[in-house]
Coordinates of C-alpha atoms and ligand atoms in Angstrom, one line a residue:
M124 CA 0.0 0.0 0.0
P125 CA 1.5 3.4 -1.0
I126 CA 2.1 6.0 1.8
S127 CA -1.0 7.9 2.7
A128 CA -1.2 11.6 1.5
T129 CA -2.3 12.6 5.0
L130 CA 0.8 11.0 6.6
L131 CA 3.0 12.6 4.0
S132 CA 1.7 16.1 4.6
Q133 CA 2.0 15.5 8.4
M134 CA 5.7 14.5 7.8
H135 CA 6.3 17.6 5.7
A136 CA 4.9 19.7 8.5
L137 CA 7.7 18.3 10.8
G138 CA 10.3 20.4 9.0
A139 CA 11.7 21.5 5.7
Q140 CA 14.2 19.2 4.0
V141 CA 13.3 16.3 6.2
V142 CA 11.2 14.3 3.7
C143 CA 11.8 13.4 0.1
T144 CA 10.0 11.1 -2.2
G145 CA 10.0 9.6 -5.7
D146 CA 13.0 10.3 -7.9
D147 CA 14.4 12.7 -5.4
I148 CA 15.4 9.8 -3.2
P149 CA 19.1 9.1 -4.1
V150 CA 19.6 5.5 -5.1
H151 CA 22.2 5.2 -2.3
Y152 CA 19.3 4.8 0.2
H153 CA 18.0 1.7 -1.4
T154 CA 21.3 0.1 -2.6
P155 CA 22.8 -2.3 0.0
Y156 CA 26.5 -2.5 0.3
A157 CA 27.9 -4.5 -2.6
E158 CA 24.5 -5.6 -3.9
P159 CA 22.0 -4.5 -6.6
A160 CA 19.5 -1.7 -5.9
A161 CA 16.4 -2.7 -3.9
P162 CA 12.9 -1.2 -4.5
R163 CA 12.7 2.6 -4.0
P164 CA 11.1 3.4 -0.5
A165 CA 7.9 5.3 -0.2
A166 CA 9.7 8.2 1.3
L167 CA 13.1 9.1 2.8
L168 CA 13.0 10.8 6.2
R169 CA 16.1 12.5 7.7
P170 CA 15.1 13.8 11.1
T171 CA 17.4 16.4 12.7
S172 CA 16.3 15.9 16.3
V173 CA 15.4 13.2 18.7
K174 CA 11.9 14.8 19.0
M175 CA 11.5 14.5 15.3
V176 CA 12.3 10.8 15.4
A177 CA 9.6 10.4 18.1
D178 CA 7.1 12.4 16.1
I179 CA 7.8 10.4 12.9
L180 CA 7.3 7.1 14.8
R181 CA 4.1 8.3 16.5
L182 CA 2.7 9.3 13.1
C183 CA 3.8 6.1 11.4
H184 CA 2.3 4.0 14.2
Q185 CA -1.0 5.8 13.8
H186 CA -1.1 5.2 10.1
G187 CA 0.4 1.6 10.3
Q188 CA 3.3 2.8 8.1
A189 CA 6.3 0.5 8.0
V190 CA 9.7 2.1 8.8
V191 CA 13.3 1.0 7.9
P192 CA 15.9 2.5 10.2
Q193 CA 19.2 3.3 8.4
G194 CA 22.6 4.1 9.7
G195 CA 25.7 4.2 7.5
L196 CA 24.4 1.4 5.2
T197 CA 27.5 -0.7 5.6
G198 CA 25.6 -3.7 7.1
L199 CA 26.3 -7.0 5.4
A200 CA 22.9 -8.7 6.1
A201 CA 20.7 -6.2 4.1
G202 CA 19.0 -5.2 7.4
A203 CA 18.7 -1.6 6.4
V204 CA 17.3 -2.2 3.0
P205 CA 13.7 -1.3 2.1
L206 CA 11.8 -4.3 0.8
G207 CA 8.6 -2.7 -0.5
E208 CA 6.7 0.4 0.5
E209 CA 8.4 1.3 3.8
V210 CA 9.7 4.7 4.6
V211 CA 13.4 4.9 5.2
L212 CA 14.4 6.7 8.4
S213 CA 18.0 7.7 8.1
L214 CA 19.8 8.8 11.2
E215 CA 22.5 10.6 9.3
K216 CA 21.5 14.1 10.4
L217 CA 21.3 13.1 14.0
Q218 CA 25.0 13.3 14.8
G219 CA 27.4 14.8 17.2
I220 CA 29.4 14.2 20.4
E221 CA 27.4 15.5 23.3
E222 CA 29.7 14.9 26.2
I223 CA 32.9 13.3 27.3
D224 CA 32.9 12.6 31.0
P225 CA 36.6 11.9 32.0
D226 CA 35.6 10.9 35.6
A227 CA 33.1 8.3 34.4
S228 CA 35.3 7.5 31.3
T229 CA 32.2 7.8 29.1
I230 CA 31.3 9.4 25.8
T231 CA 27.6 10.4 25.0
V232 CA 26.8 10.5 21.3
L233 CA 23.9 10.9 19.0
A234 CA 23.2 7.7 17.1
G235 CA 24.0 8.9 13.6
T236 CA 27.6 9.8 14.5
P237 CA 30.1 7.9 12.4
L238 CA 32.2 5.4 14.3
E239 CA 35.5 7.1 13.2
V240 CA 34.3 10.5 14.5
V241 CA 33.7 8.9 18.0
Q242 CA 37.0 7.2 17.9
Q243 CA 38.8 10.5 17.1
A244 CA 37.0 12.4 19.8
A245 CA 37.9 9.7 22.3
E246 CA 41.6 9.8 21.3
A247 CA 41.7 13.6 21.5
A248 CA 40.4 13.4 25.1
G249 CA 43.0 10.8 26.1
F250 CA 40.9 7.7 25.7
T251 CA 40.3 4.8 23.2
L252 CA 36.9 3.4 22.1
G253 CA 36.8 -0.4 22.4
L254 CA 35.2 -0.9 18.9
D255 CA 37.0 -0.7 15.6
L256 CA 36.1 -2.2 12.2
G257 CA 36.9 -1.7 8.5
A258 CA 33.8 0.4 7.7
R259 CA 34.7 2.9 10.5
G260 CA 34.5 5.9 8.2
S261 CA 30.9 5.2 7.1
C262 CA 29.1 3.1 9.7
Q263 CA 27.3 4.9 12.6
I264 CA 27.2 4.2 16.3
G265 CA 23.4 3.5 16.1
G266 CA 24.1 0.9 13.4
N267 CA 27.0 -0.6 15.4
I268 CA 24.7 -1.0 18.4
A269 CA 21.7 -2.2 16.3
T270 CA 24.0 -5.0 14.9
N271 CA 26.0 -5.5 18.0
A272 CA 29.1 -5.1 15.8
G273 CA 32.2 -7.2 16.7
G274 CA 35.3 -5.9 14.8
N275 CA 39.0 -6.2 15.2
R276 CA 39.5 -5.6 18.9
A277 CA 36.9 -7.9 20.4
I278 CA 39.5 -10.2 22.0
R279 CA 40.6 -7.2 24.1
F280 CA 37.5 -5.1 24.7
G281 CA 34.6 -7.4 23.8
V282 CA 31.8 -6.6 21.2
M283 CA 29.6 -3.5 20.9
R284 CA 27.3 -4.8 23.7
D285 CA 30.3 -4.5 26.1
Q286 CA 30.9 -0.8 25.2
V287 CA 27.3 0.4 25.8
L288 CA 26.4 1.7 29.3
G289 CA 23.3 3.7 28.4
L290 CA 20.8 4.1 25.6
E291 CA 18.0 6.3 24.4
V292 CA 15.5 4.7 22.1
V293 CA 12.2 5.6 20.4
L294 CA 9.7 2.8 20.5
A295 CA 7.4 1.8 17.7
D296 CA 4.6 4.0 19.0
G297 CA 6.9 7.1 19.3
T298 CA 7.5 6.7 23.1
L299 CA 10.9 8.1 24.0
V300 CA 12.8 5.9 26.5
T301 CA 15.8 7.6 28.0
S302 CA 18.1 5.4 29.9
L303 CA 21.5 7.2 29.6
N304 CA 23.2 5.3 32.4
K305 CA 26.9 6.1 33.0
M306 CA 27.6 3.6 35.8
L307 CA 29.3 0.2 35.4
K308 CA 27.0 -1.3 38.1
N309 CA 23.2 -0.7 37.8
N310 CA 21.0 -3.6 38.7
A311 CA 17.8 -1.6 39.2
G312 CA 15.5 -4.0 37.5
Y313 CA 15.8 -5.3 33.9
D314 CA 18.7 -4.0 31.9
L315 CA 16.6 -2.8 29.0
K316 CA 19.4 -1.6 26.7
H317 CA 20.2 -5.3 25.9
L318 CA 16.8 -5.6 24.2
F319 CA 17.9 -3.1 21.6
I320 CA 21.5 -4.1 21.2
G321 CA 21.7 -6.4 18.2
S322 CA 17.9 -6.1 17.4
E323 CA 18.6 -4.7 13.9
G324 CA 16.0 -2.0 14.1
T325 CA 13.1 -4.3 14.8
L326 CA 12.4 -3.3 18.4
G327 CA 13.1 0.4 18.5
I328 CA 15.1 3.3 17.0
I329 CA 18.4 4.1 18.8
T330 CA 18.8 7.9 19.1
R331 CA 21.6 8.3 21.7
A332 CA 24.2 6.2 23.5
V333 CA 26.6 6.4 26.4
L334 CA 29.7 4.4 25.6
K335 CA 32.5 3.2 27.8
L336 CA 36.0 4.6 27.2
H337 CA 39.3 3.0 27.9
P338 CA 42.6 4.7 28.7
R339 CA 44.2 5.7 25.4
L340 CA 46.4 3.1 23.7
A341 CA 50.0 3.7 22.5
P342 CA 50.6 3.3 18.8
P343 CA 50.2 -0.5 18.1
V344 CA 52.9 -3.0 17.2
T345 CA 51.8 -5.0 14.2
A346 CA 53.2 -8.2 12.8
L347 CA 52.2 -10.6 9.9
C348 CA 53.6 -14.1 9.9
T349 CA 53.2 -17.3 8.0
V350 CA 52.1 -20.4 9.9
A351 CA 52.3 -23.9 8.5
T352 CA 49.1 -25.6 9.7
D353 CA 45.8 -24.8 11.4
A354 CA 47.0 -26.7 14.5
D355 CA 50.0 -24.3 14.7
V356 CA 47.6 -21.3 14.3
L357 CA 45.7 -22.5 17.4
A358 CA 49.0 -23.1 19.3
I359 CA 50.3 -19.6 18.6
W360 CA 46.9 -18.1 19.5
Q361 CA 47.1 -19.7 22.9
Q362 CA 50.7 -18.5 23.4
A363 CA 50.0 -15.0 22.1
R364 CA 47.3 -14.6 24.7
R365 CA 49.7 -15.5 27.5
H366 CA 52.9 -13.9 26.4
L367 CA 52.2 -10.9 24.3
P368 CA 51.6 -7.7 26.3
G369 CA 48.5 -5.7 25.1
L370 CA 47.3 -8.3 22.5
I371 CA 44.5 -6.5 20.7
S372 CA 44.0 -8.4 17.4
F373 CA 44.6 -11.9 16.1
E374 CA 43.4 -12.2 12.5
V375 CA 43.9 -15.2 10.3
M376 CA 43.9 -15.5 6.5
W377 CA 43.8 -18.9 4.8
P378 CA 46.4 -19.4 2.0
D379 CA 43.9 -18.9 -0.9
F380 CA 42.7 -15.6 0.7
Y381 CA 46.2 -14.2 1.0
A382 CA 47.1 -15.3 -2.6
F383 CA 43.9 -13.7 -3.9
M384 CA 44.5 -10.4 -2.0
A385 CA 48.2 -10.3 -3.0
K386 CA 47.1 -10.5 -6.7
H387 CA 44.0 -8.3 -6.7
T388 CA 44.7 -5.5 -4.2
P389 CA 45.5 -2.5 -6.4
G390 CA 49.0 -1.0 -5.7
L391 CA 49.9 -3.7 -3.2
T392 CA 53.3 -5.3 -3.0
A393 CA 52.7 -8.5 -0.9
P394 CA 54.7 -8.1 2.4
L395 CA 55.3 -11.8 2.6
A396 CA 55.7 -14.4 -0.3
V397 CA 52.6 -16.2 -1.4
T398 CA 52.8 -19.8 0.0
D399 CA 50.4 -22.5 1.0
S400 CA 50.7 -21.4 4.7
F401 CA 48.2 -19.6 6.9
Y402 CA 48.9 -15.8 7.4
V403 CA 48.3 -14.4 10.9
L404 CA 48.1 -10.7 11.6
I405 CA 48.9 -10.0 15.3
E406 CA 48.6 -6.5 16.8
C407 CA 49.5 -5.4 20.4
A408 CA 48.9 -2.0 21.9
V409 CA 49.5 -1.2 25.6
T410 CA 48.0 1.7 27.4
D411 CA 49.7 4.9 26.5
G412 CA 52.6 5.6 29.0
S413 CA 52.1 2.3 30.9
Q414 CA 55.0 0.5 29.1
D415 CA 57.7 1.5 26.8
N416 CA 56.7 0.6 23.2
D417 CA 60.2 -0.7 22.6
T418 CA 59.4 -3.3 25.3
V419 CA 56.2 -4.4 23.4
Q420 CA 58.1 -4.5 20.1
H421 CA 60.8 -6.6 21.8
A422 CA 58.2 -9.0 23.2
M423 CA 56.7 -9.4 19.7
E424 CA 60.2 -10.0 18.2
T425 CA 61.1 -12.5 20.8
Q426 CA 57.9 -14.4 20.5
L427 CA 58.2 -14.5 16.7
E428 CA 61.7 -15.9 17.1
R429 CA 60.5 -18.6 19.5
W430 CA 57.8 -19.6 17.1
M431 CA 60.3 -19.8 14.3
E432 CA 62.7 -22.0 16.4
A433 CA 59.7 -24.2 17.2
E434 CA 58.9 -24.2 13.4
R435 CA 55.4 -23.0 14.0
V436 CA 56.1 -19.7 12.1
T437 CA 58.1 -19.9 8.9
D438 CA 58.3 -16.2 8.0
G439 CA 57.3 -12.9 9.5
V440 CA 57.4 -9.1 9.1
L441 CA 57.0 -6.4 11.8
A442 CA 55.6 -3.1 10.6
A443 CA 58.2 -0.4 11.0
S444 CA 55.7 2.5 10.6
T445 CA 51.9 3.2 10.7
Q446 CA 51.9 3.2 6.9
Q447 CA 53.3 -0.3 6.9
A448 CA 50.9 -1.5 9.5
N449 CA 48.0 0.0 7.4
T450 CA 49.3 -2.1 4.4
L451 CA 49.2 -5.3 6.5
W452 CA 45.6 -4.4 7.5
K453 CA 44.7 -3.6 3.9
I454 CA 45.3 -7.2 2.9
R455 CA 43.0 -8.4 5.7
E456 CA 40.2 -5.8 5.2
G457 CA 39.9 -4.8 1.6
L458 CA 38.1 -7.6 -0.3
P459 CA 38.0 -6.4 -4.0
M460 CA 34.3 -7.0 -4.9
D461 CA 34.7 -6.3 -8.6
D462 CA 36.9 -9.4 -9.0
L463 CA 34.4 -11.7 -7.3
P464 CA 31.2 -12.0 -9.3
H465 CA 28.0 -12.6 -7.2
L466 CA 30.1 -12.6 -4.0
I467 CA 28.2 -14.3 -1.2
N468 CA 29.5 -13.3 2.3
F469 CA 29.4 -15.5 5.3
D470 CA 30.0 -14.5 8.9
V471 CA 29.9 -17.6 11.1
S472 CA 31.2 -18.6 14.5
L473 CA 32.4 -22.0 15.3
P474 CA 34.1 -23.7 18.3
I475 CA 37.6 -22.4 17.8
G476 CA 39.2 -25.9 17.7
A477 CA 36.9 -27.0 14.9
I478 CA 37.5 -24.0 12.5
G479 CA 40.3 -25.6 10.6
A480 CA 38.4 -28.8 9.9
F481 CA 35.2 -26.9 9.1
A482 CA 37.1 -24.7 6.5
A483 CA 38.7 -27.7 4.9
T484 CA 35.5 -29.6 4.6
C485 CA 33.6 -26.6 3.4
R486 CA 36.1 -25.8 0.6
Q487 CA 36.1 -29.5 -0.4
Q488 CA 32.3 -29.7 -0.7
L489 CA 32.1 -26.4 -2.6
L490 CA 34.7 -27.3 -5.1
A491 CA 33.3 -30.7 -5.6
R492 CA 30.0 -29.1 -6.7
W493 CA 31.3 -25.9 -8.3
P494 CA 34.9 -26.6 -9.5
A495 CA 35.5 -23.0 -10.6
A496 CA 34.4 -21.5 -7.3
I497 CA 36.6 -19.0 -5.4
A498 CA 36.3 -19.6 -1.7
L499 CA 38.2 -17.2 0.6
F500 CA 38.4 -17.9 4.3
F501 CA 39.6 -15.3 6.8
G502 CA 38.5 -13.9 10.1
H503 CA 38.8 -12.7 13.7
L504 CA 40.0 -16.1 14.8
G505 CA 40.6 -15.1 18.4
D506 CA 36.8 -14.6 18.6
S507 CA 36.0 -17.9 16.9
N508 CA 34.7 -15.8 14.0
L509 CA 35.2 -17.0 10.5
H510 CA 34.3 -15.0 7.4
I511 CA 33.9 -16.7 4.0
G512 CA 33.6 -14.9 0.7
I513 CA 32.4 -17.3 -2.0
S514 CA 32.1 -16.5 -5.7
L515 CA 31.1 -19.2 -8.2
N516 CA 33.4 -17.3 -10.5
D517 CA 30.7 -17.3 -13.2
P518 CA 28.8 -14.1 -14.1
A519 CA 26.0 -16.3 -15.3
N520 CA 25.7 -18.3 -12.2
A521 CA 24.3 -17.0 -8.9
E522 CA 23.1 -20.1 -7.1
T523 CA 23.2 -18.2 -3.8
A524 CA 20.6 -20.3 -2.0
A525 CA 22.4 -23.6 -2.9
V526 CA 25.7 -22.2 -1.6
E527 CA 24.1 -20.9 1.6
A528 CA 22.3 -24.2 2.2
L529 CA 25.7 -26.1 1.9
V530 CA 27.6 -23.8 4.2
Y531 CA 24.9 -23.4 6.8
A532 CA 24.3 -27.2 7.0
L533 CA 28.0 -27.6 7.8
V534 CA 27.9 -24.8 10.3
Q535 CA 25.0 -26.7 12.1
Q536 CA 26.9 -29.9 11.9
Y537 CA 30.0 -28.3 13.5
Q538 CA 27.7 -26.7 16.2
G539 CA 28.4 -23.1 15.1
T540 CA 26.2 -20.1 14.6
I541 CA 25.1 -18.6 11.3
S542 CA 25.9 -15.0 12.4
A543 CA 28.9 -14.0 14.5
E544 CA 28.7 -10.2 14.1
H545 CA 26.8 -9.1 11.0
G546 CA 23.3 -10.0 12.2
I547 CA 20.4 -11.8 10.4
G548 CA 18.8 -9.0 8.4
V549 CA 17.2 -10.5 5.3
H550 CA 20.0 -12.7 4.1
K551 CA 20.1 -15.1 7.0
K552 CA 16.5 -15.0 8.0
P553 CA 15.6 -18.4 6.3
Y554 CA 18.4 -20.0 8.4
L555 CA 17.8 -18.6 11.8
S556 CA 16.2 -21.8 13.1
L557 CA 19.6 -23.6 12.5
S558 CA 21.1 -21.5 15.3
R559 CA 18.1 -21.0 17.6
T560 CA 15.8 -23.4 19.3
P561 CA 12.0 -23.3 18.8
E562 CA 11.6 -21.9 22.3
E563 CA 14.1 -19.1 21.7
L564 CA 12.3 -18.2 18.4
A565 CA 9.0 -18.2 20.2
L566 CA 10.3 -15.8 22.9
M567 CA 11.8 -13.5 20.2
R568 CA 8.4 -13.4 18.4
L569 CA 6.6 -12.7 21.7
L570 CA 9.0 -9.7 22.4
K571 CA 8.5 -8.4 18.9
Q572 CA 4.7 -8.7 19.1
T573 CA 4.7 -7.0 22.5
M574 CA 7.0 -4.1 21.6
D575 CA 5.8 -3.6 18.0
P576 CA 2.2 -4.9 17.8
K577 CA 1.5 -3.3 14.4
G578 CA 4.8 -4.7 13.0
I579 CA 5.9 -1.4 11.6
L580 CA 9.6 -1.6 12.7
N581 CA 11.8 -3.0 10.0
P582 CA 9.3 -5.7 8.8
G583 CA 10.7 -8.8 7.1
K584 CA 14.0 -8.6 8.9
V585 CA 15.4 -11.1 11.5
L586 CA 12.2 -13.1 12.3
Ligands
FAD187 C1 34.6 -3.0 4.8 C2 33.6 -3.5 5.9 C3 34.1 -4.1 7.1 C4 33.3 -4.5 8.1 N1 33.8 -5.1 9.2 C5 33.0 -5.5 10.2 C6 33.5 -6.0 11.4 O1 34.7 -6.2 11.5 N2 32.7 -6.4 12.3 C7 31.3 -6.2 12.2 O2 30.6 -6.5 13.1 N3 30.8 -5.7 11.1 C8 31.6 -5.3 10.1 N4 31.0 -4.8 8.9 C9 29.6 -4.7 8.8 C10 29.0 -3.3 9.2 O3 30.0 -2.3 9.1 C11 28.4 -3.3 10.6 O4 27.4 -4.2 10.7 C12 28.0 -2.0 11.2 O5 27.7 -2.1 12.6 C13 26.7 -1.5 10.5 O6 26.5 -0.1 10.8 P1 25.7 0.9 9.9 O7 25.7 2.2 10.6 O8 26.3 0.9 8.5 O9 24.3 0.2 9.9 P2 23.3 0.0 8.6 O10 23.9 -0.9 7.7 O11 22.7 1.2 8.1 O12 22.2 -0.8 9.4 C14 22.4 -2.1 10.0 C15 21.2 -2.5 10.8 O13 21.0 -1.7 11.9 C16 19.7 -1.0 11.9 N5 19.9 0.3 12.3 C17 20.9 1.2 11.9 N6 20.8 2.4 12.6 C18 19.9 2.2 13.6 C19 19.4 2.9 14.7 N7 19.9 4.2 15.0 N8 18.4 2.4 15.4 C20 17.9 1.2 15.2 N9 18.3 0.4 14.2 C21 19.3 0.9 13.4 C22 19.3 -1.1 10.4 O14 17.9 -1.1 10.3 C23 19.9 -2.5 10.0 O15 19.0 -3.5 10.4 C24 31.9 -4.4 7.9 C25 31.4 -3.8 6.7 C26 32.2 -3.4 5.7 C27 31.6 -2.7 4.5

């Protein structure tokens, strides 16, 4: 059903330049990251205040108008994409740092603030934010919370859920719930923020957040090394946890992934030769001023030498500058989409000891059925989180459902979960029951029904 004329005129009355419709809606707002354009939404709303968000929701609730919340549109599960005649509610104009409280070590921000802006504000005030991920320049804090983003530093600081102390949200009927707690301990009844963290815009619109800050980190020490087998990768993970001061990232790239990136990353000279080994990116960063950075560098060098003597590591490089460290990260983070037709992304978690066997079986089964397929395995291994990028390497073949069925059946067999950090959105909705029990799903539906009885918040997503 198209948007009602009455609702549209009520929306226009909320403020100039808040609403646009038809061809005036840039295609960006209905084109998911790395995917073809979705249907154009009924309207695009860009509120400039929290009150405006609440007014919009109140009106949409009265008219039964479906709403898709949008952050920075970097999500990889198509959760922010309109499916039909919803209105898009973009939080992009609701941005800004409202307060940094050095005593509480907190930062209070509006939901549309880009992650990188929050990171920079924290650094300037002598702190570090616990979340970092490749899309930092575009993704928003509201989107990070709505997806419970994981990222590159989860082994040190946890996931987004662990950074959030307080939240402000607008419910489906326009009710504003302000719960901007700054305290680490607050057991006064249910901790309601957890309902919204990871709810992918289906239970409420996040408008503000209070985030925890950590003492500022010194510039990191970054190394890339080659490791012969998946058993060796697990062994050095355990030793890195124990022996490396300030371990912050432990990222693993399977041999095919490294070879592909070395060949396809524009302007890149591979820092280590392409071999059939695993490539492990290790980063350490201690609190600024707590320990001499030379000591951290020395610890990393010593550990690399020990691993080489034990023949677990066969080659390694230590970044001598931030620029070199960025090059090492570029290999891990910058998957060149254009060279991977119909790329299908997976973001699974598995018991860490089973990841090697899972990846080998998965590759074997994929290639047995689609011999030309490119299957790239990489991930935040320290968090048990494996990403897989699969392209059947055939512009005429996009058997997405068949590939998904194969991978998710294996994930279930290995007792993993279909989403580690990207969420369910649209893409993983058909498979949710592989990772949740009927009782869990029933409770999720009860929550949704109770909090959004008209089903206007991001319909067709998650459940
Ligand atoms: C290069 C790259 C690297 C990435 N690396 C990682 C990574 O390491 N770890 C990781 O977890 N993810 C990663 N992602 C995925 C993505 O960046 C995250 O999921 C991010 O948290 C999404 O934020 P966003 O603002 O772009 O949200 P969007 O994509 O706009 O939205 C995502 C979901 O949140 C909902 N939403 C957005 N804002 C709000 C709000 N204010 N209130 C309620 N609901 C809202 C949307 O409806 C949608 O369901 C990566 C993506 C890219 C492109």
